């Protein structure tokens, strides 16, 4: 299938843009992306695709407080100023994230395939040091990042103790950007059910 993404020319209120309401109702697994988790939580890892909303970052970090947390940032960003705006928002959640701000993963904000590859590299690096107990993936950044998180989950983490999680809010804003910068088309070829791990 082909996935289309209309890249915003700019976010309506720059780093202050609110994509969702202020109240997070629950941080939970996304339906259809639930893993069979193990009771041992000694080497749990949460990877957050960090977007602009620090309250969502904090909610996820608090919900997975006992896990090692890593942040993926969109770099290069969609626009030159968006990386700095993103950093400002992540720093606002620094207390909840802890040392994860020092453990940044960078992947282009517009390229889901590089995102999936970087996630694979980071997870394999952690598994080489010590076997992961549970893995939580939380894409909060650009839609191409979300697609990359899902590609990684579907191609490498099905039937493992891995879940995609999300902080669900009671409302989401409809208008968050001004204009269209570029339109991207991604051709996705998923593995057949028989070849999935």
mmCIF file with all atom_site columns, C-alpha atoms in Angstrom:
data_model
loop_
_atom_site.group_PDB
_atom_site.id
_atom_site.type_symbol
_atom_site.label_atom_id
_atom_site.label_alt_id
_atom_site.label_comp_id
_atom_site.label_asym_id
_atom_site.label_entity_id
_atom_site.label_seq_id
_atom_site.pdbx_PDB_ins_code
_atom_site.Cartn_x
_atom_site.Cartn_y
_atom_site.Cartn_z
_atom_site.occupancy
_atom_site.B_iso_or_equiv
_atom_site.pdbx_formal_charge
_atom_site.auth_seq_id
_atom_site.auth_comp_id
_atom_site.auth_asym_id
_atom_site.auth_atom_id
_atom_site.pdbx_PDB_model_num
ATOM 1   C CA . UNK A 1 1   ? 0.000   0.000   0.000  1.00 0.00 ? 1   UNK A CA 1
ATOM 2   C CA . UNK A 1 2   ? 1.018   3.632   -0.362 1.00 0.00 ? 2   UNK A CA 1
ATOM 3   C CA . UNK A 1 3   ? 0.923   6.000   2.611  1.00 0.00 ? 3   UNK A CA 1
ATOM 4   C CA . UNK A 1 4   ? 0.686   9.737   1.904  1.00 0.00 ? 4   UNK A CA 1
ATOM 5   C CA . UNK A 1 5   ? 1.884   12.441  4.277  1.00 0.00 ? 5   UNK A CA 1
ATOM 6   C CA . UNK A 1 6   ? 1.250   16.167  3.823  1.00 0.00 ? 6   UNK A CA 1
ATOM 7   C CA . UNK A 1 7   ? 4.118   17.853  5.649  1.00 0.00 ? 7   UNK A CA 1
ATOM 8   C CA . UNK A 1 8   ? 3.113   21.102  7.409  1.00 0.00 ? 8   UNK A CA 1
ATOM 9   C CA . UNK A 1 9   ? 4.806   24.311  6.312  1.00 0.00 ? 9   UNK A CA 1
ATOM 10  C CA . UNK A 1 10  ? 4.802   25.279  9.980  1.00 0.00 ? 10  UNK A CA 1
ATOM 11  C CA . UNK A 1 11  ? 2.919   24.442  13.152 1.00 0.00 ? 11  UNK A CA 1
ATOM 12  C CA . UNK A 1 12  ? 0.311   27.052  13.996 1.00 0.00 ? 12  UNK A CA 1
ATOM 13  C CA . UNK A 1 13  ? 1.833   28.140  17.323 1.00 0.00 ? 13  UNK A CA 1
ATOM 14  C CA . UNK A 1 14  ? 5.418   26.930  16.801 1.00 0.00 ? 14  UNK A CA 1
ATOM 15  C CA . UNK A 1 15  ? 6.670   25.068  19.907 1.00 0.00 ? 15  UNK A CA 1
ATOM 16  C CA . UNK A 1 16  ? 3.472   26.048  21.786 1.00 0.00 ? 16  UNK A CA 1
ATOM 17  C CA . UNK A 1 17  ? 1.247   24.131  19.328 1.00 0.00 ? 17  UNK A CA 1
ATOM 18  C CA . UNK A 1 18  ? -1.180  21.861  21.186 1.00 0.00 ? 18  UNK A CA 1
ATOM 19  C CA . UNK A 1 19  ? -2.203  18.738  19.297 1.00 0.00 ? 19  UNK A CA 1
ATOM 20  C CA . UNK A 1 20  ? -4.305  17.296  22.112 1.00 0.00 ? 20  UNK A CA 1
ATOM 21  C CA . UNK A 1 21  ? -6.156  18.425  25.201 1.00 0.00 ? 21  UNK A CA 1
ATOM 22  C CA . UNK A 1 22  ? -4.305  18.990  28.473 1.00 0.00 ? 22  UNK A CA 1
ATOM 23  C CA . UNK A 1 23  ? -5.722  15.956  30.276 1.00 0.00 ? 23  UNK A CA 1
ATOM 24  C CA . UNK A 1 24  ? -4.333  12.485  29.615 1.00 0.00 ? 24  UNK A CA 1
ATOM 25  C CA . UNK A 1 25  ? -7.046  9.949   30.418 1.00 0.00 ? 25  UNK A CA 1
ATOM 26  C CA . UNK A 1 26  ? -4.861  6.829   30.304 1.00 0.00 ? 26  UNK A CA 1
ATOM 27  C CA . UNK A 1 27  ? -1.552  5.537   28.990 1.00 0.00 ? 27  UNK A CA 1
ATOM 28  C CA . UNK A 1 28  ? -2.277  2.094   27.569 1.00 0.00 ? 28  UNK A CA 1
ATOM 29  C CA . UNK A 1 29  ? -1.487  -0.376  24.833 1.00 0.00 ? 29  UNK A CA 1
ATOM 30  C CA . UNK A 1 30  ? -2.822  0.364   21.369 1.00 0.00 ? 30  UNK A CA 1
ATOM 31  C CA . UNK A 1 31  ? -5.409  -2.242  20.348 1.00 0.00 ? 31  UNK A CA 1
ATOM 32  C CA . UNK A 1 32  ? -3.839  -4.840  18.084 1.00 0.00 ? 32  UNK A CA 1
ATOM 33  C CA . UNK A 1 33  ? -0.318  -3.939  19.206 1.00 0.00 ? 33  UNK A CA 1
ATOM 34  C CA . UNK A 1 34  ? -0.258  -5.673  22.580 1.00 0.00 ? 34  UNK A CA 1
ATOM 35  C CA . UNK A 1 35  ? 2.619   -7.955  23.449 1.00 0.00 ? 35  UNK A CA 1
ATOM 36  C CA . UNK A 1 36  ? 2.728   -10.883 25.853 1.00 0.00 ? 36  UNK A CA 1
ATOM 37  C CA . UNK A 1 37  ? 4.710   -9.244  28.618 1.00 0.00 ? 37  UNK A CA 1
ATOM 38  C CA . UNK A 1 38  ? 6.764   -11.062 31.223 1.00 0.00 ? 38  UNK A CA 1
ATOM 39  C CA . UNK A 1 39  ? 6.668   -10.490 34.977 1.00 0.00 ? 39  UNK A CA 1
ATOM 40  C CA . UNK A 1 40  ? 10.377  -9.705  35.162 1.00 0.00 ? 40  UNK A CA 1
ATOM 41  C CA . UNK A 1 41  ? 10.750  -5.935  34.708 1.00 0.00 ? 41  UNK A CA 1
ATOM 42  C CA . UNK A 1 42  ? 14.465  -5.705  35.499 1.00 0.00 ? 42  UNK A CA 1
ATOM 43  C CA . UNK A 1 43  ? 15.494  -4.687  31.988 1.00 0.00 ? 43  UNK A CA 1
ATOM 44  C CA . UNK A 1 44  ? 12.380  -2.986  30.591 1.00 0.00 ? 44  UNK A CA 1
ATOM 45  C CA . UNK A 1 45  ? 12.915  -0.271  27.991 1.00 0.00 ? 45  UNK A CA 1
ATOM 46  C CA . UNK A 1 46  ? 10.518  2.421   26.735 1.00 0.00 ? 46  UNK A CA 1
ATOM 47  C CA . UNK A 1 47  ? 11.354  4.213   23.493 1.00 0.00 ? 47  UNK A CA 1
ATOM 48  C CA . UNK A 1 48  ? 9.429   7.445   22.982 1.00 0.00 ? 48  UNK A CA 1
ATOM 49  C CA . UNK A 1 49  ? 9.203   9.205   19.642 1.00 0.00 ? 49  UNK A CA 1
ATOM 50  C CA . UNK A 1 50  ? 9.311   12.664  21.218 1.00 0.00 ? 50  UNK A CA 1
ATOM 51  C CA . UNK A 1 51  ? 6.917   15.222  19.820 1.00 0.00 ? 51  UNK A CA 1
ATOM 52  C CA . UNK A 1 52  ? 6.024   18.744  20.886 1.00 0.00 ? 52  UNK A CA 1
ATOM 53  C CA . UNK A 1 53  ? 3.697   17.946  23.775 1.00 0.00 ? 53  UNK A CA 1
ATOM 54  C CA . UNK A 1 54  ? 5.641   17.712  27.000 1.00 0.00 ? 54  UNK A CA 1
ATOM 55  C CA . UNK A 1 55  ? 2.533   16.704  28.993 1.00 0.00 ? 55  UNK A CA 1
ATOM 56  C CA . UNK A 1 56  ? 2.238   13.562  26.838 1.00 0.00 ? 56  UNK A CA 1
ATOM 57  C CA . UNK A 1 57  ? 5.957   12.817  27.238 1.00 0.00 ? 57  UNK A CA 1
ATOM 58  C CA . UNK A 1 58  ? 5.631   13.230  31.008 1.00 0.00 ? 58  UNK A CA 1
ATOM 59  C CA . UNK A 1 59  ? 2.521   11.034  31.171 1.00 0.00 ? 59  UNK A CA 1
ATOM 60  C CA . UNK A 1 60  ? 4.282   8.194   29.347 1.00 0.00 ? 60  UNK A CA 1
ATOM 61  C CA . UNK A 1 61  ? 7.450   8.596   31.420 1.00 0.00 ? 61  UNK A CA 1
ATOM 62  C CA . UNK A 1 62  ? 5.410   8.508   34.644 1.00 0.00 ? 62  UNK A CA 1
ATOM 63  C CA . UNK A 1 63  ? 3.392   5.478   33.492 1.00 0.00 ? 63  UNK A CA 1
ATOM 64  C CA . UNK A 1 64  ? 6.623   3.602   32.703 1.00 0.00 ? 64  UNK A CA 1
ATOM 65  C CA . UNK A 1 65  ? 8.648   5.057   35.574 1.00 0.00 ? 65  UNK A CA 1
ATOM 66  C CA . UNK A 1 66  ? 10.578  1.825   36.272 1.00 0.00 ? 66  UNK A CA 1
ATOM 67  C CA . UNK A 1 67  ? 11.774  1.402   32.684 1.00 0.00 ? 67  UNK A CA 1
ATOM 68  C CA . UNK A 1 68  ? 14.870  2.768   31.000 1.00 0.00 ? 68  UNK A CA 1
ATOM 69  C CA . UNK A 1 69  ? 13.569  5.527   28.741 1.00 0.00 ? 69  UNK A CA 1
ATOM 70  C CA . UNK A 1 70  ? 15.030  6.593   25.410 1.00 0.00 ? 70  UNK A CA 1
ATOM 71  C CA . UNK A 1 71  ? 13.851  9.476   23.227 1.00 0.00 ? 71  UNK A CA 1
ATOM 72  C CA . UNK A 1 72  ? 13.839  9.513   19.441 1.00 0.00 ? 72  UNK A CA 1
ATOM 73  C CA . UNK A 1 73  ? 13.911  12.990  17.949 1.00 0.00 ? 73  UNK A CA 1
ATOM 74  C CA . UNK A 1 74  ? 13.203  13.979  14.363 1.00 0.00 ? 74  UNK A CA 1
ATOM 75  C CA . UNK A 1 75  ? 16.544  15.053  12.929 1.00 0.00 ? 75  UNK A CA 1
ATOM 76  C CA . UNK A 1 76  ? 16.809  16.321  10.340 1.00 0.00 ? 76  UNK A CA 1
ATOM 77  C CA . UNK A 1 77  ? 13.465  17.887  11.146 1.00 0.00 ? 77  UNK A CA 1
ATOM 78  C CA . UNK A 1 78  ? 10.759  18.858  8.661  1.00 0.00 ? 78  UNK A CA 1
ATOM 79  C CA . UNK A 1 79  ? 11.876  22.500  8.883  1.00 0.00 ? 79  UNK A CA 1
ATOM 80  C CA . UNK A 1 80  ? 15.069  23.977  10.311 1.00 0.00 ? 80  UNK A CA 1
ATOM 81  C CA . UNK A 1 81  ? 13.380  25.580  13.330 1.00 0.00 ? 81  UNK A CA 1
ATOM 82  C CA . UNK A 1 82  ? 11.307  22.516  14.229 1.00 0.00 ? 82  UNK A CA 1
ATOM 83  C CA . UNK A 1 83  ? 14.235  20.615  15.773 1.00 0.00 ? 83  UNK A CA 1
ATOM 84  C CA . UNK A 1 84  ? 14.917  23.467  18.210 1.00 0.00 ? 84  UNK A CA 1
ATOM 85  C CA . UNK A 1 85  ? 11.197  23.726  18.991 1.00 0.00 ? 85  UNK A CA 1
ATOM 86  C CA . UNK A 1 86  ? 11.108  19.974  19.665 1.00 0.00 ? 86  UNK A CA 1
ATOM 87  C CA . UNK A 1 87  ? 14.128  20.187  21.996 1.00 0.00 ? 87  UNK A CA 1
ATOM 88  C CA . UNK A 1 88  ? 12.447  22.986  23.979 1.00 0.00 ? 88  UNK A CA 1
ATOM 89  C CA . UNK A 1 89  ? 9.379   20.808  24.546 1.00 0.00 ? 89  UNK A CA 1
ATOM 90  C CA . UNK A 1 90  ? 11.361  17.695  25.471 1.00 0.00 ? 90  UNK A CA 1
ATOM 91  C CA . UNK A 1 91  ? 13.339  19.723  28.021 1.00 0.00 ? 91  UNK A CA 1
ATOM 92  C CA . UNK A 1 92  ? 10.056  20.705  29.680 1.00 0.00 ? 92  UNK A CA 1
ATOM 93  C CA . UNK A 1 93  ? 9.464   16.988  30.397 1.00 0.00 ? 93  UNK A CA 1
ATOM 94  C CA . UNK A 1 94  ? 13.064  16.431  31.513 1.00 0.00 ? 94  UNK A CA 1
ATOM 95  C CA . UNK A 1 95  ? 12.195  15.710  35.136 1.00 0.00 ? 95  UNK A CA 1
ATOM 96  C CA . UNK A 1 96  ? 9.848   12.844  34.218 1.00 0.00 ? 96  UNK A CA 1
ATOM 97  C CA . UNK A 1 97  ? 12.143  11.533  31.487 1.00 0.00 ? 97  UNK A CA 1
ATOM 98  C CA . UNK A 1 98  ? 15.218  11.511  33.710 1.00 0.00 ? 98  UNK A CA 1
ATOM 99  C CA . UNK A 1 99  ? 18.478  10.679  31.949 1.00 0.00 ? 99  UNK A CA 1
ATOM 100 C CA . UNK A 1 100 ? 16.745  9.720   28.696 1.00 0.00 ? 100 UNK A CA 1
ATOM 101 C CA . UNK A 1 101 ? 17.346  13.191  27.327 1.00 0.00 ? 101 UNK A CA 1
ATOM 102 C CA . UNK A 1 102 ? 21.024  12.189  27.239 1.00 0.00 ? 102 UNK A CA 1
ATOM 103 C CA . UNK A 1 103 ? 20.141  8.978   25.398 1.00 0.00 ? 103 UNK A CA 1
ATOM 104 C CA . UNK A 1 104 ? 18.653  10.513  22.275 1.00 0.00 ? 104 UNK A CA 1
ATOM 105 C CA . UNK A 1 105 ? 18.111  8.580   19.075 1.00 0.00 ? 105 UNK A CA 1
ATOM 106 C CA . UNK A 1 106 ? 18.020  10.674  15.921 1.00 0.00 ? 106 UNK A CA 1
ATOM 107 C CA . UNK A 1 107 ? 16.069  9.768   12.789 1.00 0.00 ? 107 UNK A CA 1
ATOM 108 C CA . UNK A 1 108 ? 14.758  11.980  9.976  1.00 0.00 ? 108 UNK A CA 1
ATOM 109 C CA . UNK A 1 109 ? 11.304  13.361  10.783 1.00 0.00 ? 109 UNK A CA 1
ATOM 110 C CA . UNK A 1 110 ? 10.110  12.469  7.269  1.00 0.00 ? 110 UNK A CA 1
ATOM 111 C CA . UNK A 1 111 ? 11.549  8.929   6.809  1.00 0.00 ? 111 UNK A CA 1
ATOM 112 C CA . UNK A 1 112 ? 9.718   5.956   8.381  1.00 0.00 ? 112 UNK A CA 1
ATOM 113 C CA . UNK A 1 113 ? 12.228  3.474   6.964  1.00 0.00 ? 113 UNK A CA 1
ATOM 114 C CA . UNK A 1 114 ? 15.191  5.078   8.719  1.00 0.00 ? 114 UNK A CA 1
ATOM 115 C CA . UNK A 1 115 ? 13.093  5.260   11.906 1.00 0.00 ? 115 UNK A CA 1
ATOM 116 C CA . UNK A 1 116 ? 12.438  1.491   11.760 1.00 0.00 ? 116 UNK A CA 1
ATOM 117 C CA . UNK A 1 117 ? 16.122  0.819   11.043 1.00 0.00 ? 117 UNK A CA 1
ATOM 118 C CA . UNK A 1 118 ? 17.273  3.022   13.950 1.00 0.00 ? 118 UNK A CA 1
ATOM 119 C CA . UNK A 1 119 ? 14.818  1.351   16.324 1.00 0.00 ? 119 UNK A CA 1
ATOM 120 C CA . UNK A 1 120 ? 16.117  -2.038  15.229 1.00 0.00 ? 120 UNK A CA 1
ATOM 121 C CA . UNK A 1 121 ? 19.720  -0.943  15.770 1.00 0.00 ? 121 UNK A CA 1
ATOM 122 C CA . UNK A 1 122 ? 19.038  0.483   19.237 1.00 0.00 ? 122 UNK A CA 1
ATOM 123 C CA . UNK A 1 123 ? 17.026  -2.528  20.403 1.00 0.00 ? 123 UNK A CA 1
ATOM 124 C CA . UNK A 1 124 ? 19.646  -4.984  19.130 1.00 0.00 ? 124 UNK A CA 1
ATOM 125 C CA . UNK A 1 125 ? 22.360  -2.994  20.899 1.00 0.00 ? 125 UNK A CA 1
ATOM 126 C CA . UNK A 1 126 ? 20.425  -3.245  24.173 1.00 0.00 ? 126 UNK A CA 1
ATOM 127 C CA . UNK A 1 127 ? 19.792  -6.956  23.665 1.00 0.00 ? 127 UNK A CA 1
ATOM 128 C CA . UNK A 1 128 ? 23.497  -7.587  23.159 1.00 0.00 ? 128 UNK A CA 1
ATOM 129 C CA . UNK A 1 129 ? 24.255  -6.045  26.563 1.00 0.00 ? 129 UNK A CA 1
ATOM 130 C CA . UNK A 1 130 ? 21.437  -7.822  28.378 1.00 0.00 ? 130 UNK A CA 1
ATOM 131 C CA . UNK A 1 131 ? 18.258  -9.508  27.215 1.00 0.00 ? 131 UNK A CA 1
ATOM 132 C CA . UNK A 1 132 ? 15.302  -7.130  27.204 1.00 0.00 ? 132 UNK A CA 1
ATOM 133 C CA . UNK A 1 133 ? 12.509  -8.127  29.530 1.00 0.00 ? 133 UNK A CA 1
ATOM 134 C CA . UNK A 1 134 ? 9.744   -5.915  28.082 1.00 0.00 ? 134 UNK A CA 1
ATOM 135 C CA . UNK A 1 135 ? 9.807   -3.253  25.382 1.00 0.00 ? 135 UNK A CA 1
ATOM 136 C CA . UNK A 1 136 ? 7.341   -0.364  25.056 1.00 0.00 ? 136 UNK A CA 1
ATOM 137 C CA . UNK A 1 137 ? 7.195   1.769   21.905 1.00 0.00 ? 137 UNK A CA 1
ATOM 138 C CA . UNK A 1 138 ? 5.455   5.133   22.121 1.00 0.00 ? 138 UNK A CA 1
ATOM 139 C CA . UNK A 1 139 ? 5.344   7.215   18.917 1.00 0.00 ? 139 UNK A CA 1
ATOM 140 C CA . UNK A 1 140 ? 4.396   10.824  19.752 1.00 0.00 ? 140 UNK A CA 1
ATOM 141 C CA . UNK A 1 141 ? 6.226   12.645  16.959 1.00 0.00 ? 141 UNK A CA 1
ATOM 142 C CA . UNK A 1 142 ? 5.555   13.094  13.232 1.00 0.00 ? 142 UNK A CA 1
ATOM 143 C CA . UNK A 1 143 ? 3.277   10.743  11.329 1.00 0.00 ? 143 UNK A CA 1
ATOM 144 C CA . UNK A 1 144 ? 6.244   9.299   9.379  1.00 0.00 ? 144 UNK A CA 1
ATOM 145 C CA . UNK A 1 145 ? 7.829   8.478   12.759 1.00 0.00 ? 145 UNK A CA 1
ATOM 146 C CA . UNK A 1 146 ? 4.611   6.744   13.815 1.00 0.00 ? 146 UNK A CA 1
ATOM 147 C CA . UNK A 1 147 ? 4.698   4.731   10.584 1.00 0.00 ? 147 UNK A CA 1
ATOM 148 C CA . UNK A 1 148 ? 8.336   3.807   11.272 1.00 0.00 ? 148 UNK A CA 1
ATOM 149 C CA . UNK A 1 149 ? 7.513   2.642   14.808 1.00 0.00 ? 149 UNK A CA 1
ATOM 150 C CA . UNK A 1 150 ? 4.725   0.463   13.396 1.00 0.00 ? 150 UNK A CA 1
ATOM 151 C CA . UNK A 1 151 ? 6.940   -0.992  10.648 1.00 0.00 ? 151 UNK A CA 1
ATOM 152 C CA . UNK A 1 152 ? 9.535   -1.941  13.268 1.00 0.00 ? 152 UNK A CA 1
ATOM 153 C CA . UNK A 1 153 ? 6.865   -3.491  15.495 1.00 0.00 ? 153 UNK A CA 1
ATOM 154 C CA . UNK A 1 154 ? 5.266   -5.482  12.647 1.00 0.00 ? 154 UNK A CA 1
ATOM 155 C CA . UNK A 1 155 ? 8.502   -6.716  11.071 1.00 0.00 ? 155 UNK A CA 1
ATOM 156 C CA . UNK A 1 156 ? 10.603  -7.434  14.175 1.00 0.00 ? 156 UNK A CA 1
ATOM 157 C CA . UNK A 1 157 ? 8.610   -7.401  17.411 1.00 0.00 ? 157 UNK A CA 1
ATOM 158 C CA . UNK A 1 158 ? 5.402   -9.368  16.829 1.00 0.00 ? 158 UNK A CA 1
ATOM 159 C CA . UNK A 1 159 ? 4.984   -12.273 19.283 1.00 0.00 ? 159 UNK A CA 1
ATOM 160 C CA . UNK A 1 160 ? 7.548   -10.766 21.669 1.00 0.00 ? 160 UNK A CA 1
ATOM 161 C CA . UNK A 1 161 ? 7.062   -8.916  24.970 1.00 0.00 ? 161 UNK A CA 1
ATOM 162 C CA . UNK A 1 162 ? 6.679   -5.635  23.053 1.00 0.00 ? 162 UNK A CA 1
ATOM 163 C CA . UNK A 1 163 ? 3.717   -3.275  22.969 1.00 0.00 ? 163 UNK A CA 1
ATOM 164 C CA . UNK A 1 164 ? 2.935   0.010   21.277 1.00 0.00 ? 164 UNK A CA 1
ATOM 165 C CA . UNK A 1 165 ? 1.566   2.359   23.943 1.00 0.00 ? 165 UNK A CA 1
ATOM 166 C CA . UNK A 1 166 ? -0.059  5.774   23.730 1.00 0.00 ? 166 UNK A CA 1
ATOM 167 C CA . UNK A 1 167 ? -1.294  8.490   26.139 1.00 0.00 ? 167 UNK A CA 1
ATOM 168 C CA . UNK A 1 168 ? -4.957  8.873   25.215 1.00 0.00 ? 168 UNK A CA 1
ATOM 169 C CA . UNK A 1 169 ? -6.589  12.273  25.805 1.00 0.00 ? 169 UNK A CA 1
ATOM 170 C CA . UNK A 1 170 ? -10.228 13.291  25.922 1.00 0.00 ? 170 UNK A CA 1
ATOM 171 C CA . UNK A 1 171 ? -9.827  15.752  23.028 1.00 0.00 ? 171 UNK A CA 1
ATOM 172 C CA . UNK A 1 172 ? -7.607  16.429  20.020 1.00 0.00 ? 172 UNK A CA 1
ATOM 173 C CA . UNK A 1 173 ? -7.210  19.660  18.085 1.00 0.00 ? 173 UNK A CA 1
ATOM 174 C CA . UNK A 1 174 ? -8.218  19.691  14.439 1.00 0.00 ? 174 UNK A CA 1
ATOM 175 C CA . UNK A 1 175 ? -6.186  22.639  13.168 1.00 0.00 ? 175 UNK A CA 1
ATOM 176 C CA . UNK A 1 176 ? -2.527  22.517  14.206 1.00 0.00 ? 176 UNK A CA 1
ATOM 177 C CA . UNK A 1 177 ? -0.582  23.600  11.131 1.00 0.00 ? 177 UNK A CA 1
ATOM 178 C CA . UNK A 1 178 ? -0.379  26.323  8.488  1.00 0.00 ? 178 UNK A CA 1
ATOM 179 C CA . UNK A 1 179 ? 0.062   25.369  4.848  1.00 0.00 ? 179 UNK A CA 1
ATOM 180 C CA . UNK A 1 180 ? 1.617   22.324  3.216  1.00 0.00 ? 180 UNK A CA 1
ATOM 181 C CA . UNK A 1 181 ? 5.368   22.098  2.753  1.00 0.00 ? 181 UNK A CA 1
ATOM 182 C CA . UNK A 1 182 ? 5.750   18.882  0.774  1.00 0.00 ? 182 UNK A CA 1
ATOM 183 C CA . UNK A 1 183 ? 3.729   15.749  0.162  1.00 0.00 ? 183 UNK A CA 1
ATOM 184 C CA . UNK A 1 184 ? 5.481   12.431  0.705  1.00 0.00 ? 184 UNK A CA 1
ATOM 185 C CA . UNK A 1 185 ? 4.474   9.025   -0.632 1.00 0.00 ? 185 UNK A CA 1
ATOM 186 C CA . UNK A 1 186 ? 5.768   5.895   1.078  1.00 0.00 ? 186 UNK A CA 1
ATOM 187 C CA . UNK A 1 187 ? 5.318   2.503   -0.564 1.00 0.00 ? 187 UNK A CA 1
ATOM 188 C CA . UNK A 1 188 ? 4.938   -0.113  2.155  1.00 0.00 ? 188 UNK A CA 1
ATOM 189 C CA . UNK A 1 189 ? 5.398   -3.821  1.508  1.00 0.00 ? 189 UNK A CA 1
ATOM 190 C CA . UNK A 1 190 ? 4.509   -5.767  4.634  1.00 0.00 ? 190 UNK A CA 1
ATOM 191 C CA . UNK A 1 191 ? 5.765   -9.330  5.104  1.00 0.00 ? 191 UNK A CA 1
ATOM 192 C CA . UNK A 1 192 ? 3.262   -12.108 4.549  1.00 0.00 ? 192 UNK A CA 1
ATOM 193 C CA . UNK A 1 193 ? 1.725   -13.644 7.665  1.00 0.00 ? 193 UNK A CA 1
ATOM 194 C CA . UNK A 1 194 ? 3.731   -16.846 7.105  1.00 0.00 ? 194 UNK A CA 1
ATOM 195 C CA . UNK A 1 195 ? 7.068   -14.985 7.056  1.00 0.00 ? 195 UNK A CA 1
ATOM 196 C CA . UNK A 1 196 ? 6.428   -12.816 10.144 1.00 0.00 ? 196 UNK A CA 1
ATOM 197 C CA . UNK A 1 197 ? 8.723   -13.674 13.122 1.00 0.00 ? 197 UNK A CA 1
#
